[in-house]
Amino acid sequence: MEIVLNGEKYAAPDSGTLLDLLNSLGIAVDRVAVEFNGAILKRQVWGETPMAAGDRVEVVHFVGGGLVK
């Protein structure tokens, strides 16, 4: 099925959950936030959120850093 992942068309598996998608992409789920069809989802529901054609997924990676003196 085709979804939109970070603004780009992406051929995702025909079934599965949001967590399945993230795992298949090799994404470290403890270091990202996910917007799913316009809503920020809590990590606890990713495994219960089914994917469907046309879904829009934005994955934002946390980046550390800052000024070190």
Backbone as ProteinMPNN parsed JSONL, in Angstrom:
{"seq_chain_A": "MEIVLNGEKYAAPDSGTLLDLLNSLGIAVDRVAVEFNGAILKRQVWGETPMAAGDRVEVVHFVGGGLVK", "coords_chain_A": {"N_chain_A": [[0.839, -1.18, 0.0], [0.341, 2.316, -0.517], [1.702, 4.988, 1.28], [2.269, 8.22, 2.807], [5.318, 9.194, 3.799], [7.127, 11.194, 5.802], [6.632, 13.289, 3.999], [7.067, 12.139, 1.508], [6.076, 9.796, -1.035], [5.597, 6.396, -0.181], [6.068, 2.93, -0.371], [4.519, 0.842, 1.606], [4.229, -2.144, 3.678], [1.319, -4.234, 3.15], [-0.22, -4.69, 5.403], [-0.321, -4.206, 8.96], [0.952, -2.419, 11.825], [1.572, 0.93, 13.003], [3.854, 0.785, 14.601], [5.006, -1.551, 13.55], [5.743, -0.579, 11.033], [7.684, 1.377, 11.726], [9.606, -0.26, 12.936], [10.306, -1.864, 10.728], [11.635, -0.017, 9.226], [13.89, 0.315, 10.662], [14.034, 2.158, 12.69], [14.948, 3.684, 15.696], [12.806, 3.497, 18.156], [12.69, 4.749, 20.598], [13.749, 7.193, 20.27], [12.316, 8.971, 18.748], [9.552, 11.038, 17.666], [6.179, 10.782, 16.583], [3.983, 11.875, 14.104], [0.817, 11.154, 13.094], [-1.348, 11.091, 10.537], [-1.842, 13.809, 11.023], [-1.987, 14.03, 13.788], [-0.205, 13.988, 16.861], [1.019, 11.057, 18.161], [1.03, 9.123, 21.133], [3.675, 7.054, 22.245], [2.815, 4.649, 23.378], [0.556, 3.812, 21.949], [1.343, 3.133, 19.404], [1.727, 0.444, 18.616], [-0.862, -0.396, 18.446], [-2.044, 0.929, 16.427], [-3.402, 0.694, 13.393], [-2.169, 0.581, 10.02], [-3.087, 2.14, 6.925], [-3.754, 2.486, 3.415], [-2.811, 5.599, 2.058], [-2.349, 6.867, 4.476], [-0.669, 9.37, 6.422], [2.488, 9.856, 7.619], [4.735, 11.319, 9.791], [7.951, 11.332, 10.91], [9.916, 12.361, 13.51], [13.136, 12.825, 14.501], [14.847, 12.891, 17.587], [17.336, 15.166, 18.484], [20.358, 15.542, 20.051], [22.382, 17.954, 21.734], [23.888, 21.17, 21.996], [25.313, 23.998, 23.645], [28.556, 23.715, 24.714], [30.747, 24.515, 27.245]], "CA_chain_A": [[0.0, 0.0, 0.0], [1.112, 3.551, -0.573], [1.485, 5.983, 2.324], [3.188, 9.349, 2.7], [6.258, 9.123, 4.918], [7.964, 12.403, 5.817], [6.382, 14.084, 2.814], [7.372, 11.389, 0.287], [5.326, 8.558, -1.225], [6.357, 5.244, 0.301], [5.361, 1.655, -0.503], [4.562, 0.148, 2.9], [3.563, -3.45, 3.666], [-0.136, -4.126, 3.054], [-0.878, -4.755, 6.712], [0.576, -3.96, 10.073], [0.708, -1.259, 12.666], [2.567, 1.99, 12.931], [5.079, 0.253, 15.204], [5.595, -2.464, 12.566], [6.383, 0.245, 10.015], [8.902, 1.961, 12.293], [10.579, -1.341, 13.1], [10.787, -2.281, 9.408], [12.534, 1.033, 8.767], [15.072, 0.321, 11.52], [14.016, 3.381, 13.485], [15.022, 3.514, 17.155], [11.538, 4.102, 18.566], [12.845, 5.538, 21.818], [14.386, 8.463, 19.923], [11.515, 9.68, 17.756], [8.146, 11.385, 17.875], [5.465, 10.456, 15.358], [2.709, 12.496, 13.77], [0.083, 10.197, 12.263], [-2.54, 11.741, 9.979], [-2.04, 15.119, 11.62], [-2.031, 13.999, 15.259], [0.946, 13.403, 17.548], [0.579, 9.871, 18.9], [1.872, 8.633, 22.22], [4.384, 5.815, 21.917], [2.059, 3.495, 23.873], [-0.485, 3.365, 21.015], [1.894, 2.825, 18.09], [1.495, -0.97, 18.315], [-2.303, -0.618, 18.294], [-2.513, 1.83, 15.379], [-3.263, 0.035, 12.09], [-1.816, 1.396, 8.863], [-3.954, 1.988, 5.753], [-3.314, 3.252, 2.249], [-3.074, 7.021, 2.145], [-1.948, 7.447, 5.766], [0.445, 10.31, 6.41], [3.33, 9.633, 8.792], [5.919, 12.162, 9.921], [8.82, 10.844, 11.987], [10.865, 13.397, 13.913], [14.197, 12.275, 15.339], [15.38, 13.775, 18.606], [18.746, 15.452, 18.28], [20.988, 16.133, 21.219], [23.362, 18.986, 21.418], [23.847, 22.377, 22.802], [26.563, 24.693, 23.842], [29.439, 23.163, 25.744], [31.798, 25.49, 27.581]], "C_chain_A": [[0.876, 1.232, 0.0], [0.691, 4.49, 0.55], [2.372, 7.182, 2.01], [4.028, 9.359, 3.965], [7.208, 10.3, 4.818], [7.865, 13.17, 4.494], [6.631, 13.398, 1.487], [6.482, 10.156, 0.185], [6.215, 7.387, -0.844], [5.498, 4.003, 0.169], [5.55, 0.866, 0.785], [3.921, -1.232, 2.755], [2.04, -3.282, 3.724], [-0.872, -4.227, 4.382], [0.153, -4.474, 7.784], [0.198, -2.683, 10.793], [1.778, -0.203, 12.414], [3.897, 1.511, 13.508], [5.768, -0.72, 14.254], [6.345, -1.677, 11.491], [7.699, 0.806, 10.535], [9.984, 0.907, 12.46], [11.156, -1.779, 11.766], [11.756, -1.263, 8.814], [13.812, 1.117, 9.591], [15.179, 1.562, 12.382], [14.051, 3.05, 14.969], [13.823, 4.243, 17.764], [11.64, 4.92, 19.842], [13.443, 6.916, 21.538], [13.611, 9.258, 18.88], [10.16, 10.082, 18.326], [7.463, 11.135, 16.539], [4.165, 11.243, 15.267], [2.031, 11.559, 12.773], [-1.221, 10.839, 11.819], [-2.885, 13.031, 10.719], [-2.083, 15.171, 13.132], [-0.744, 13.381, 15.803], [0.43, 12.236, 18.377], [1.562, 9.53, 20.003], [2.458, 7.286, 21.814], [3.576, 4.572, 22.31], [1.014, 2.981, 22.884], [0.055, 2.988, 19.644], [1.618, 1.378, 17.687], [0.038, -1.317, 18.11], [-2.886, 0.201, 17.15], [-2.312, 1.174, 14.019], [-2.939, 1.036, 10.982], [-2.796, 1.108, 7.734], [-3.402, 2.843, 4.622], [-3.718, 4.71, 2.426], [-2.711, 7.669, 3.467], [-0.737, 8.349, 5.572], [1.203, 10.173, 7.731], [4.531, 10.563, 8.724], [6.698, 11.674, 11.129], [9.864, 11.913, 12.264], [11.867, 12.771, 14.88], [14.649, 13.323, 16.349], [16.88, 13.94, 18.359], [19.291, 16.115, 19.538], [21.957, 17.225, 20.791], [23.212, 20.169, 22.347], [25.238, 22.95, 22.941], [27.345, 24.061, 24.993], [30.543, 24.17, 25.978], [32.903, 24.838, 28.344]], "O_chain_A": [[2.016, 1.198, 0.462], [-0.494, 4.756, 0.753], [3.141, 7.153, 1.049], [3.505, 9.515, 5.068], [7.995, 10.401, 3.878], [8.866, 13.634, 3.948], [6.431, 14.007, 0.436], [6.164, 9.536, 1.2], [7.411, 7.371, -1.133], [4.328, 4.013, 0.553], [6.613, 0.293, 1.023], [3.158, -1.466, 1.818], [1.538, -2.305, 4.28], [-2.049, -3.874, 4.459], [1.357, -4.503, 7.53], [-0.738, -1.976, 10.42], [2.754, -0.435, 11.7], [4.954, 1.808, 12.952], [6.996, -0.716, 14.16], [7.444, -2.057, 11.087], [8.722, 0.718, 9.854], [11.151, 1.158, 12.157], [12.355, -2.039, 11.665], [12.601, -1.614, 7.991], [14.713, 1.891, 9.27], [16.275, 1.973, 12.762], [13.269, 2.227, 15.443], [13.831, 5.469, 17.873], [10.746, 5.714, 20.131], [13.624, 7.715, 22.457], [14.175, 10.119, 18.205], [9.695, 9.539, 19.328], [8.086, 11.26, 15.485], [3.364, 11.279, 16.201], [2.604, 11.217, 11.739], [-2.099, 11.101, 12.641], [-4.049, 13.312, 11.003], [-2.204, 16.253, 13.707], [-0.253, 12.381, 15.279], [-0.478, 12.395, 19.193], [2.776, 9.635, 19.826], [1.815, 6.49, 21.13], [3.656, 3.549, 21.632], [0.62, 1.818, 22.969], [-0.719, 2.555, 18.79], [1.306, 1.115, 16.526], [-0.278, -2.414, 17.649], [-4.096, 0.172, 16.924], [-1.184, 1.097, 13.532], [-3.381, 2.184, 11.012], [-3.281, -0.014, 7.593], [-2.672, 3.806, 4.855], [-4.82, 5.015, 2.884], [-2.755, 8.893, 3.584], [0.098, 8.131, 4.694], [0.64, 10.35, 8.811], [5.253, 10.593, 7.728], [6.167, 11.612, 12.238], [10.604, 12.321, 11.37], [11.496, 12.257, 15.936], [14.814, 14.495, 16.011], [17.588, 12.977, 18.067], [18.755, 17.113, 20.02], [22.286, 17.368, 19.613], [22.492, 20.131, 23.345], [26.208, 22.418, 22.401], [26.832, 23.904, 26.101], [31.196, 24.625, 25.039], [33.874, 25.499, 28.712]]}, "name": "protein", "num_of_chains": 1, "seq": "MEIVLNGEKYAAPDSGTLLDLLNSLGIAVDRVAVEFNGAILKRQVWGETPMAAGDRVEVVHFVGGGLVK"}
